[in-house]
Coordinates of C-alpha atoms in Angstrom, one line a residue:
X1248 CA -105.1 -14.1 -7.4
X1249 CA -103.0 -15.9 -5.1
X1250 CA -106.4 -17.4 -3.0
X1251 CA -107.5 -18.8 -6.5
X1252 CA -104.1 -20.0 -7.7
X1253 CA -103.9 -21.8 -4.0
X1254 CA -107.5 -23.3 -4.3
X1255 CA -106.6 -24.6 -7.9
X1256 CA -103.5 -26.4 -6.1
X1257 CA -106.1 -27.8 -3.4
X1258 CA -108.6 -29.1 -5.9
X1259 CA -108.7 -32.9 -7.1
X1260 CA -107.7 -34.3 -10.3
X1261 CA -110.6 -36.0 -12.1
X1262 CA -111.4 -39.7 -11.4
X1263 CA -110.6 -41.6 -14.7
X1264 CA -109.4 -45.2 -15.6
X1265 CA -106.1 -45.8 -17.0
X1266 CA -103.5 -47.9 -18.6
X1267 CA -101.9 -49.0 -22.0
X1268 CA -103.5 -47.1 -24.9
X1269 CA -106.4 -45.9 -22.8
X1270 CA -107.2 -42.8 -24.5
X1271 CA -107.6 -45.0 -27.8
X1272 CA -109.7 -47.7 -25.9
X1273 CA -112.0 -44.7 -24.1
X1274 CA -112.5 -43.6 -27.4
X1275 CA -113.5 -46.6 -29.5
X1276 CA -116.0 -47.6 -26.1
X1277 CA -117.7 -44.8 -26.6
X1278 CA -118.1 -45.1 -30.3
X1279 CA -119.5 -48.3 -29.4
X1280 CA -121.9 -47.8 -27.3
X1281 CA -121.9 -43.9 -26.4
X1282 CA -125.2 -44.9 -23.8
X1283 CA -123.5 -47.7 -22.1
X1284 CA -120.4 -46.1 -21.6
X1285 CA -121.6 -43.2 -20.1
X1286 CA -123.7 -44.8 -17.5
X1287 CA -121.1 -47.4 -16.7
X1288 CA -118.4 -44.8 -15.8
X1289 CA -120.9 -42.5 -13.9
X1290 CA -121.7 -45.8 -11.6
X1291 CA -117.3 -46.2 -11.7
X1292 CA -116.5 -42.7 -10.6
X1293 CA -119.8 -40.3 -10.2
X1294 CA -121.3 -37.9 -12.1
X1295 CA -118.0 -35.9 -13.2
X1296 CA -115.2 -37.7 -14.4
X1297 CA -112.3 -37.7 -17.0
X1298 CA -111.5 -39.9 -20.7
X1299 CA -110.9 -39.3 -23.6
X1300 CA -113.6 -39.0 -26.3
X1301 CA -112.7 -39.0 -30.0
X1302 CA -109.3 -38.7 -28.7
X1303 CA -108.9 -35.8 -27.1
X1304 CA -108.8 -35.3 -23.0
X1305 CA -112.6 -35.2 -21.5
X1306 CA -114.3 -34.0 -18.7
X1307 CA -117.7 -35.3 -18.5
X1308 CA -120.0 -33.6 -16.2
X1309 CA -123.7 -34.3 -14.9
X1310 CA -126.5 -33.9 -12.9
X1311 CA -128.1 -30.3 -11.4
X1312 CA -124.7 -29.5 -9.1
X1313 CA -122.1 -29.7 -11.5
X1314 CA -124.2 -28.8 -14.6
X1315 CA -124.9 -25.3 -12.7
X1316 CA -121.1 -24.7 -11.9
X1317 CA -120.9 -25.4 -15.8
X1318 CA -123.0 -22.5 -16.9
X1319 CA -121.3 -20.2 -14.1
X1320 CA -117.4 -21.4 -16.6
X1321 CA -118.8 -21.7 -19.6
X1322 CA -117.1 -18.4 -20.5
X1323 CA -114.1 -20.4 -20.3
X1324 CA -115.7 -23.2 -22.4
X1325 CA -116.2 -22.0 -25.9
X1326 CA -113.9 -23.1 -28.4
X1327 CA -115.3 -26.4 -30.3
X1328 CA -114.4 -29.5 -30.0
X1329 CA -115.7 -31.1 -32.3
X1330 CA -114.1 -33.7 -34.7
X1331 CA -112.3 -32.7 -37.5
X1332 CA -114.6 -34.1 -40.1
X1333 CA -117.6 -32.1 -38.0
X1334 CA -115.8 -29.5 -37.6
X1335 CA -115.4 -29.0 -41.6
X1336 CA -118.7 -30.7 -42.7
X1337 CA -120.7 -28.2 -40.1
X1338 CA -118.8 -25.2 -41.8
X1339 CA -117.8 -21.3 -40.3
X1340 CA -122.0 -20.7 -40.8
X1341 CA -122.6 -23.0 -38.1
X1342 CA -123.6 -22.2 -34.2
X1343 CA -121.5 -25.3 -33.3
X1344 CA -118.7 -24.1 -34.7
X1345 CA -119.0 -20.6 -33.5
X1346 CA -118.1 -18.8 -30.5
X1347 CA -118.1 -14.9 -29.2
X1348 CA -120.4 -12.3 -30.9
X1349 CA -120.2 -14.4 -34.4
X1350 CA -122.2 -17.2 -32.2
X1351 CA -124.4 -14.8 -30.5
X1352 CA -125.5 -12.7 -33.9
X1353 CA -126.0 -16.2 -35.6
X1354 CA -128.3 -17.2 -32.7
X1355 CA -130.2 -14.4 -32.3
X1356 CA -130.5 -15.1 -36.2
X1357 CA -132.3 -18.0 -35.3
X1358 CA -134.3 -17.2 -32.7
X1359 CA -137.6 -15.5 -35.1
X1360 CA -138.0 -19.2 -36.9
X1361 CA -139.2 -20.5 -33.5
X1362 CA -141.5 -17.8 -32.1
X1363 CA -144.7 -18.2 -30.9
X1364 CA -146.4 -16.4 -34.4
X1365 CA -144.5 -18.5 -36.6
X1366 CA -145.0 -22.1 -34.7
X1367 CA -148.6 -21.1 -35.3
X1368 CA -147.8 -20.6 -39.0
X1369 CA -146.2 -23.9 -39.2
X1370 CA -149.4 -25.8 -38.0
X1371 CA -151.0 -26.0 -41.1
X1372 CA -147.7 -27.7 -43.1
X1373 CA -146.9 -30.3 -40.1
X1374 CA -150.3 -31.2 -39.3
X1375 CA -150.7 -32.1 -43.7
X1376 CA -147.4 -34.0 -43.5
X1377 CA -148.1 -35.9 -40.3
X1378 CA -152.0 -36.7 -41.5
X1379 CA -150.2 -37.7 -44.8
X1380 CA -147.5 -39.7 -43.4
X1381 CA -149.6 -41.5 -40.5
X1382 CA -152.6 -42.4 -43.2
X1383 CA -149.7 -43.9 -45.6
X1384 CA -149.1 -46.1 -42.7
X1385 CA -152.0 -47.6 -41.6
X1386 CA -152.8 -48.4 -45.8
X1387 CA -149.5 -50.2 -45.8
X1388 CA -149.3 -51.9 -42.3
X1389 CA -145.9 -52.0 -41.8
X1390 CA -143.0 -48.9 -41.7
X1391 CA -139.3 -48.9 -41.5
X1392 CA -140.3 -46.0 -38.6
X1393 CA -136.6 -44.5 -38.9
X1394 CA -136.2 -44.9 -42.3
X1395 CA -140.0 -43.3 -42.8
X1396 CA -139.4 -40.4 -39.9
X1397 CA -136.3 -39.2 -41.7
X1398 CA -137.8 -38.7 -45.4
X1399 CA -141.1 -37.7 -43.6
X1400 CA -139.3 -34.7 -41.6
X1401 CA -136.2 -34.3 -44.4
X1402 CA -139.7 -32.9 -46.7
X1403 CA -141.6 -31.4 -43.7
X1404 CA -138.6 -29.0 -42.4
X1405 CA -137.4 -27.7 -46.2
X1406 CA -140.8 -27.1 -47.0
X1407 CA -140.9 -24.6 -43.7
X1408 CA -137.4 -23.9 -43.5
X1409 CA -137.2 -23.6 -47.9
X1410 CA -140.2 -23.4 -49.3
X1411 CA -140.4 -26.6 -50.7
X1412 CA -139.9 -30.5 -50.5
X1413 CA -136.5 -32.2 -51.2
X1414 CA -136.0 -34.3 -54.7
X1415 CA -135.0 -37.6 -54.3
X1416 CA -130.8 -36.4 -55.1
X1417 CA -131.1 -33.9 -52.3
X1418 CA -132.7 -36.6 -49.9
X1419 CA -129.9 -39.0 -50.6
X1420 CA -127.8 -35.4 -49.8
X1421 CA -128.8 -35.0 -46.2
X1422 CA -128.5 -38.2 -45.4
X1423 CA -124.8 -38.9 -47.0
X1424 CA -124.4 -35.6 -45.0
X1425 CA -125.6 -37.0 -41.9
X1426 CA -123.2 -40.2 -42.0
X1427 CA -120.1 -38.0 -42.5
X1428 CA -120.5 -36.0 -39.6
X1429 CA -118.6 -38.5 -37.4
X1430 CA -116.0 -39.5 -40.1
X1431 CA -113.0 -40.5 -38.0
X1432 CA -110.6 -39.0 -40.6
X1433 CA -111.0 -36.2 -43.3
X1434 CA -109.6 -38.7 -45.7
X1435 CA -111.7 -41.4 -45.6
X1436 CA -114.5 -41.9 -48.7
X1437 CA -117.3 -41.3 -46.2
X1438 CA -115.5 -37.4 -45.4
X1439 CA -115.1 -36.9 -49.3
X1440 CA -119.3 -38.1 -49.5
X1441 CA -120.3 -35.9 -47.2
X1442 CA -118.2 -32.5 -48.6
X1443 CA -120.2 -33.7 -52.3
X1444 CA -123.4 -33.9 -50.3
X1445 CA -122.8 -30.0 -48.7
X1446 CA -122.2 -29.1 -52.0
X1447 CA -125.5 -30.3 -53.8
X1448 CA -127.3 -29.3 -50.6
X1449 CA -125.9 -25.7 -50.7
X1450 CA -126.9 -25.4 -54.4
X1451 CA -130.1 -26.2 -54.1
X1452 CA -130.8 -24.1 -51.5
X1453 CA -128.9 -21.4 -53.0
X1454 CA -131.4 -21.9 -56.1
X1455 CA -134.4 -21.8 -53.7
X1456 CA -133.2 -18.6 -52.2
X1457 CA -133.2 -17.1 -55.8
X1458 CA -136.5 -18.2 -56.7
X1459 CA -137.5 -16.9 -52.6
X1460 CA -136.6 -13.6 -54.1
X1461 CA -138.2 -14.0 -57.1
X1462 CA -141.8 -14.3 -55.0
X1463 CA -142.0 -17.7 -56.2
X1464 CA -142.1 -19.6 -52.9
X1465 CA -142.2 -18.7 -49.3
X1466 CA -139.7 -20.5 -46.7
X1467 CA -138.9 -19.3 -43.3
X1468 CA -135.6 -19.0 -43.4
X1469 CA -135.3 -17.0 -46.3
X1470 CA -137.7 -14.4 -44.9
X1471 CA -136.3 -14.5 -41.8
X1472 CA -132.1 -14.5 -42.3
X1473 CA -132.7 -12.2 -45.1
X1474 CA -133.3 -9.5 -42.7
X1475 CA -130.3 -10.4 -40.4
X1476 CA -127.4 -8.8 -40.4
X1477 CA -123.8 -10.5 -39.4
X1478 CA -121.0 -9.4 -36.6
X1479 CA -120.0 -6.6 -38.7
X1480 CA -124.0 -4.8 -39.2
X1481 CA -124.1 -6.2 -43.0
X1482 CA -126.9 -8.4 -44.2
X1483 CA -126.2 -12.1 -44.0
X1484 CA -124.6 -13.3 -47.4
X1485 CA -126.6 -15.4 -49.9
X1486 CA -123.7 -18.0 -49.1
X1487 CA -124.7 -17.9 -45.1
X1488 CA -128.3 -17.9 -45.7
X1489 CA -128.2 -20.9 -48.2
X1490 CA -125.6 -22.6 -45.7
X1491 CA -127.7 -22.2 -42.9
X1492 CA -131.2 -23.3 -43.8
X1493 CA -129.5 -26.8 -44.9
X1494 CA -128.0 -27.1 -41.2
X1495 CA -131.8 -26.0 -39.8
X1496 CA -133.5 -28.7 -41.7
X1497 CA -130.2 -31.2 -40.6
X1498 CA -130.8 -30.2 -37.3
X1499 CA -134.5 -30.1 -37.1
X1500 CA -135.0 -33.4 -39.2
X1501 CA -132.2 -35.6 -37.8
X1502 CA -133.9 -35.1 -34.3
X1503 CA -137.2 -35.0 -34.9
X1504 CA -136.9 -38.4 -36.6
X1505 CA -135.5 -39.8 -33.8
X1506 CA -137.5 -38.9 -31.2
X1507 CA -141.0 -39.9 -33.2
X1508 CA -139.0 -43.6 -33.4
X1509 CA -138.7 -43.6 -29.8
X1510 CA -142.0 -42.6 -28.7
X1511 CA -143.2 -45.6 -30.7
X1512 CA -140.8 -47.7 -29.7
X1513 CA -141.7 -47.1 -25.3
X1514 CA -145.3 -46.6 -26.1
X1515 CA -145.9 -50.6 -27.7
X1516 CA -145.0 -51.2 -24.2
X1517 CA -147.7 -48.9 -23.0
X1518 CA -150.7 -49.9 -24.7
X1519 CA -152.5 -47.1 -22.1
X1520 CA -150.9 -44.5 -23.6
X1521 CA -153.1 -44.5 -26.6
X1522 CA -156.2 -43.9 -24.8
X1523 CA -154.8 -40.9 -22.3
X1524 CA -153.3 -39.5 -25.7
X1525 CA -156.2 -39.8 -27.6
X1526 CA -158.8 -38.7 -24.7
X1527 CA -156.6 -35.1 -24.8
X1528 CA -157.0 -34.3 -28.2
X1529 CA -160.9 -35.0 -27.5
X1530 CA -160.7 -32.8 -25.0
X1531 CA -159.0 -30.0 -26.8
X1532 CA -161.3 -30.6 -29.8
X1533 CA -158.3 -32.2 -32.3
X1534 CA -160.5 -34.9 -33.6
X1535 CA -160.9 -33.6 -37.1
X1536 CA -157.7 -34.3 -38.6
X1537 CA -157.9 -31.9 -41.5
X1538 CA -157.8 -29.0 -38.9
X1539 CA -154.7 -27.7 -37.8
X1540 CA -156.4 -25.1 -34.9
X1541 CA -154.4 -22.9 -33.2
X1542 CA -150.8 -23.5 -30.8
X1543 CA -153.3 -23.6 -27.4
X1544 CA -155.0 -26.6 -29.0
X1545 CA -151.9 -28.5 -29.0
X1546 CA -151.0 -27.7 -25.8
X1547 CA -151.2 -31.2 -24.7
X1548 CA -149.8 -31.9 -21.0
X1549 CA -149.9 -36.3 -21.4
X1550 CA -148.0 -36.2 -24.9
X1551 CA -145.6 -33.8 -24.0
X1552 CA -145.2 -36.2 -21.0
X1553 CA -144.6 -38.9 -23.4
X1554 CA -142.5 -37.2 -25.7
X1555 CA -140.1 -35.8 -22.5
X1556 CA -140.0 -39.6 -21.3
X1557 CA -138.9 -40.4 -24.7
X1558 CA -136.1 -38.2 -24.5
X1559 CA -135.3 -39.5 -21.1
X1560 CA -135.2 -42.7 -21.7
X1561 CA -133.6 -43.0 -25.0
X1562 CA -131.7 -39.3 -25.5
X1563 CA -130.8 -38.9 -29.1
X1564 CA -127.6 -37.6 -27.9
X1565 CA -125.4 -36.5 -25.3
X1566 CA -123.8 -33.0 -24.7
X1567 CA -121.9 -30.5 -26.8
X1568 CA -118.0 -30.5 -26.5
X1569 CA -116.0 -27.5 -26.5
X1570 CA -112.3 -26.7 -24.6
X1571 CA -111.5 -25.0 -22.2
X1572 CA -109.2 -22.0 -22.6
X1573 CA -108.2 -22.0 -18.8
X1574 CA -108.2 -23.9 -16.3
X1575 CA -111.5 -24.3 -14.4
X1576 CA -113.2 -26.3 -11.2
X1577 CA -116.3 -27.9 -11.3
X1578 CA -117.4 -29.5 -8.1
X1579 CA -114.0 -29.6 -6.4
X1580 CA -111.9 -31.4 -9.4
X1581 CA -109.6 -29.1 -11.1
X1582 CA -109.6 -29.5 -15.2
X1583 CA -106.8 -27.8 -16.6
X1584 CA -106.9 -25.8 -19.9
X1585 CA -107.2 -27.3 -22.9
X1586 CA -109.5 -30.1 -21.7
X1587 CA -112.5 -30.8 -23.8
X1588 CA -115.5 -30.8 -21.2
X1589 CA -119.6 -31.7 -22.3
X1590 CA -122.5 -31.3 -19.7
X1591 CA -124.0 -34.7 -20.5
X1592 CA -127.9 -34.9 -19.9
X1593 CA -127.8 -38.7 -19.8
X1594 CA -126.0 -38.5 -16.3
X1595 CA -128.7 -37.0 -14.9
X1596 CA -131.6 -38.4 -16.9
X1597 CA -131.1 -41.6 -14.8
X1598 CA -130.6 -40.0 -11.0
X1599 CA -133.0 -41.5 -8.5
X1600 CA -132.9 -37.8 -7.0
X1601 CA -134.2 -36.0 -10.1
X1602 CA -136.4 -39.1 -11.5
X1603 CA -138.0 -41.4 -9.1
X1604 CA -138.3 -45.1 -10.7
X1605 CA -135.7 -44.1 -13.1
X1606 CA -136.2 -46.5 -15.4
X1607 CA -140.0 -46.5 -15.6
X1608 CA -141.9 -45.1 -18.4
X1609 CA -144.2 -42.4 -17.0
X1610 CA -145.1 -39.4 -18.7
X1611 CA -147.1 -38.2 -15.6
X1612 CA -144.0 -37.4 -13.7
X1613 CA -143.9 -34.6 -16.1
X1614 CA -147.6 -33.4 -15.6
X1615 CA -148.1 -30.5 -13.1
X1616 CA -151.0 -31.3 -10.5
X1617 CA -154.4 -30.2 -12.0
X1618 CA -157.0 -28.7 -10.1
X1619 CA -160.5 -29.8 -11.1
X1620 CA -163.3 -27.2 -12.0
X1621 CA -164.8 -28.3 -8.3
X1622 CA -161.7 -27.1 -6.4
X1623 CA -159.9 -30.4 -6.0
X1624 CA -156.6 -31.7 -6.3
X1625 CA -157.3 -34.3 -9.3
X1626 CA -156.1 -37.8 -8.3
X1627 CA -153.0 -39.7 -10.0
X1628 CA -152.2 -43.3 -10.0
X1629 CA -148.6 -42.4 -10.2
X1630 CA -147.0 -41.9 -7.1
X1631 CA -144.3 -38.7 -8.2
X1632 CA -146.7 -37.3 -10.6
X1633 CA -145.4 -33.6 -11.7
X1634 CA -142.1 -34.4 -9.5
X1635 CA -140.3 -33.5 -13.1
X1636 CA -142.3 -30.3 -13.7
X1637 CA -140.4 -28.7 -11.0
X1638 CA -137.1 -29.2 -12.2
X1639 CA -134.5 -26.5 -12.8
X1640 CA -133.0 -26.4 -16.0
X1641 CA -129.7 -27.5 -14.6
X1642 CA -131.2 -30.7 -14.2
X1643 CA -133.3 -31.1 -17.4
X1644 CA -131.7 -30.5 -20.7
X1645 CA -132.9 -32.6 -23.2
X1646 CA -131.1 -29.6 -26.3
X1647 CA -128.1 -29.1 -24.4
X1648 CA -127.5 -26.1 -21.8
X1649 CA -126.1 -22.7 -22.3
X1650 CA -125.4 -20.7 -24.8
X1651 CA -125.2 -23.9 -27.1
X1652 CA -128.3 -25.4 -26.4
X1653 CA -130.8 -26.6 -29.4
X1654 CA -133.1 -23.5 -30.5
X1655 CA -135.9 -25.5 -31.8
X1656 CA -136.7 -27.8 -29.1
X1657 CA -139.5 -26.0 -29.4
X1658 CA -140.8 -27.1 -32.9
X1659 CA -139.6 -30.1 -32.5
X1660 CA -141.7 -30.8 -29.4
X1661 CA -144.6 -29.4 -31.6
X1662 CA -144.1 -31.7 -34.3
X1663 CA -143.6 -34.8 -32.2
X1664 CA -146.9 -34.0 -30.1
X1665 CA -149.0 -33.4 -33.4
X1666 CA -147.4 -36.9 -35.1
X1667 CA -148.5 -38.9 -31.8
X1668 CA -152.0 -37.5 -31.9
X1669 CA -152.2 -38.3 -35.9
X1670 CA -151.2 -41.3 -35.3
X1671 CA -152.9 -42.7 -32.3
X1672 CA -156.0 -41.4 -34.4
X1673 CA -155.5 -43.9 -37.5
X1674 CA -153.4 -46.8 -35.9
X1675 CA -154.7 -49.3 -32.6
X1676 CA -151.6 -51.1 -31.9
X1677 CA -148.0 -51.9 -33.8
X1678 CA -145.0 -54.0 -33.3
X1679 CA -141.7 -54.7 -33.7
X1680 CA -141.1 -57.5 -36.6
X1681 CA -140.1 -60.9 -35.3
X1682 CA -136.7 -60.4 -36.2
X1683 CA -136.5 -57.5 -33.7
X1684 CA -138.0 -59.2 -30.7
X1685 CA -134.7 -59.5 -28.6
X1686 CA -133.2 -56.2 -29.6
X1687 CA -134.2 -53.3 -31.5
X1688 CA -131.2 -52.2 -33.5
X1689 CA -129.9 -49.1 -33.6
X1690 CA -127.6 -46.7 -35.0
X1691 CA -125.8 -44.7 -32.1
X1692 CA -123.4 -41.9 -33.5
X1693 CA -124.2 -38.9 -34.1
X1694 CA -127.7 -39.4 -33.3
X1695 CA -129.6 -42.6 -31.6
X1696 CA -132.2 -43.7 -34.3
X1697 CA -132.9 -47.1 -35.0
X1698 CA -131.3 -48.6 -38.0
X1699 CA -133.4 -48.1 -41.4
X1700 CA -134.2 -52.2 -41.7
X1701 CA -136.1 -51.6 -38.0
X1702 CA -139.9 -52.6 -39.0
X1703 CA -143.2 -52.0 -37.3
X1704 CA -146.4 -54.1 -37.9
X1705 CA -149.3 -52.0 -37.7
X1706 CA -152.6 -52.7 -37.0
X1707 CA -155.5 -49.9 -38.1
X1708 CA -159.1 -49.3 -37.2
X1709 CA -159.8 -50.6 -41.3
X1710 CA -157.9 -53.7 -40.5
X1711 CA -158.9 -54.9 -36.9

């Protein structure tokens, strides 16, 4: 006891800036710019530092060193941190909120919707809506793509998830839901918005649970958290299923929009991309777009590549934030208890060492080397080709890390893969609208999706 107390005396404090007001300046920065701010104090001070992030003392931490001596504490690390209007909005049901066996019985909850036997259920229902949604498209020539995406996976994930699609009242839900999350006050109008959104949205789910039990519709959360039971060995309460099936389709559809906008977003730059995309469905006989096939077909090494780069290059978000409840080292700087502390993938997203060419879009970094049916290594123009394959999960994590890291990256990696074949398939190039040619705009808390009035131009096979 005495060695540790000793080595706690030794350890440094953590590199930060100061002066007048600076935890209220640190805040609003990040707010700001949440990107930018992280990348211009890891160049200041390194991959681990301190601020202060929606008010509260921070320890940021990144890349594969510090990130592993994060999972070794996080027993330390559970309580969240989250902002009051998250905190209340994301209610007792969710994981974020959660900690101890409560959090570990709700995840394990979780954890059927995104085995291997239902992803293959799911194929069907995503490959309609994506086929749907990408068709739509091309007719029109044009899409608000954030705007679209969210509606688009708002309907996709409640009919898996519920059973059914959303009405246009409990779209309008999820989204004033959404835009409370990050209220800076519980008594703002936005706060009070978001609480009448919960409401509708647990209703309605509530309603779809009854009519679940009826044998009316299917939904996969009903079957699934109907047979869970909770921290004390009862079954999960209608309240905690309803609740939770509208945080898996906030989750899931949030996300999943954001990601399809940036995949669109780096691939106009890559006009390429199209053809390696397109040539691997070929190739894994995905050319008949009213067939689903099987979870093998869509095994798709290039447009996972893509998709991974995507989430590289423009992460939806950074880490989770909980406290600590002693205090802790983490690469030789003591943070003392009570300090909020995130793993942040964005540090390390951007590290030379992990990601040669940082800033260059190239989804074969992520591609394994392939050996051809002759017995030879297969040739690739890129020069670190499968470097990212290789890397531990310490220094990839796109979901978060540890025990609350996103579930459904799965799915959601799924989803996005199917979407860029389906639309490769229908649509030859797009573009940004002239008004967009400097800057795309985007909205940056809680999630990094451009703003609805963002517009793509599309050109189809029909209309070249």
């Amino acid at each position: 006891m005495i060695g540790f107390v000793n080595a706690l005396i030794q350890l440094r404090p953590l590199p930060c800036r100061t002066g007048l007001l600076i935890g209220l300046r640190e805040s609003i920065a990040y707010l700001r710019d949440p990107d930018g701010f992280i990348a211009d104090r890891n160049r200041q001070f390194g991959p681990v530092f301190g601020t202060t992030l929606f008010f509260r003392p921070t320890a940021v931490v990144g890349g594969p060193d510090a990130v592993q001596e994060f999972t070794r504490v996080e027993r330390s690390i559970s309580e969240s941190a989250l902002p009051a209007a998250f905190t209340a909005l994301h209610t007792p049901d969710g994981a974020l909120n959660q900690s101890g066996n409560r959090h570990r019985v709700t995840r394990q909850g979780y954890s059927a919707l995104f085995n291997s036997s239902n992803l293959q259920s799911y194929l069907p229902i995503i490959n309609h809506h994506m086929n749907q949604f990408t068709s739509s498209i091309a007719q029109r020539g044009t899409t608000h793509i954030a705007l679209d995406s969210k509606r688009l996976c708002l309907n996709l994930f409640a009919e898996i998830f519920a059973g059914e699609s959303l009405n246009q009242q409990e779209i309008e839900a999820f989204i004033s839901y959404n835009d409370a999350l990050l209220s800076l006050s519980k008594q703002l109008p936005s706060f009070r918005r978001g609480q009448k959104a919960l409401g509708i949205l647990q209703e309605c789910m509530r309603s779809r649970l009854e009519r679940f039990r009826q044998g009316k519709i299917d939904g996969a959360c009903f079957k699934i958290f109907s047979d869970n039971l909770d921290e004390d060995n009862q079954p999960w309460s209608s309240e905690r299923i309803a609740t939770a099936t509208v945080l898996m389709v906030w989750g899931a559809y949030i996300e999943v929009a954001a990601l399809m906008s940036s995949c669109l977003i780096l691939c106009k730059k890559n006009p390429l991309v199209r053809d390696r995309i397109l040539n691997e469905a070929f190739e894994n006989q995905l050319g008949d777009r009213d067939t689903s096939g099987s979870l093998s077909d869509w095994d798709l090494p290039y447009a996972e590549g893509v998709l991974r780069e995507s989430l590289r290059l423009l992460p939806p978000a950074g880490g989770g934030f909980r406290i600590t409840s002693e205090d802790i080292s983490i690469t030789g700087y003591k943070i003392p208890a009570g300090t909020v502390v995130t793993a942040d993938p964005r540090i390390g997203n951007f590290m030379p060492s992990l990601f040669p060419e940082p800033k260059a879009f190239e989804p074969q970094r992520w591609i394994a080397k392939q050996i051809s049916e002759d017995g030879h290594q297969q040739v690739s123009r890129c020069p670190f080709a499968g470097s990212a394959s290789r890397l531990s999960k310490e220094g990839w994590f796109p979901g978060g890390i540890g025990t609350h890291g996103c579930p459904g990256l799965p799915l959601a990696e799924l989803s996005v893969r199917i979407f860029l074949v389906r639309w490769m398939q229908v649509i030859q190039s797009w573009e940004g609208s002239a008004e967009y040619a400097a800057s795309i705009p985007y909205t940056l808390v809680p999630i990094r999706i451009p703003t609805d009035d963002y517009q793509l131009n599309v050109n189809s096979f029909s209309s070249s």
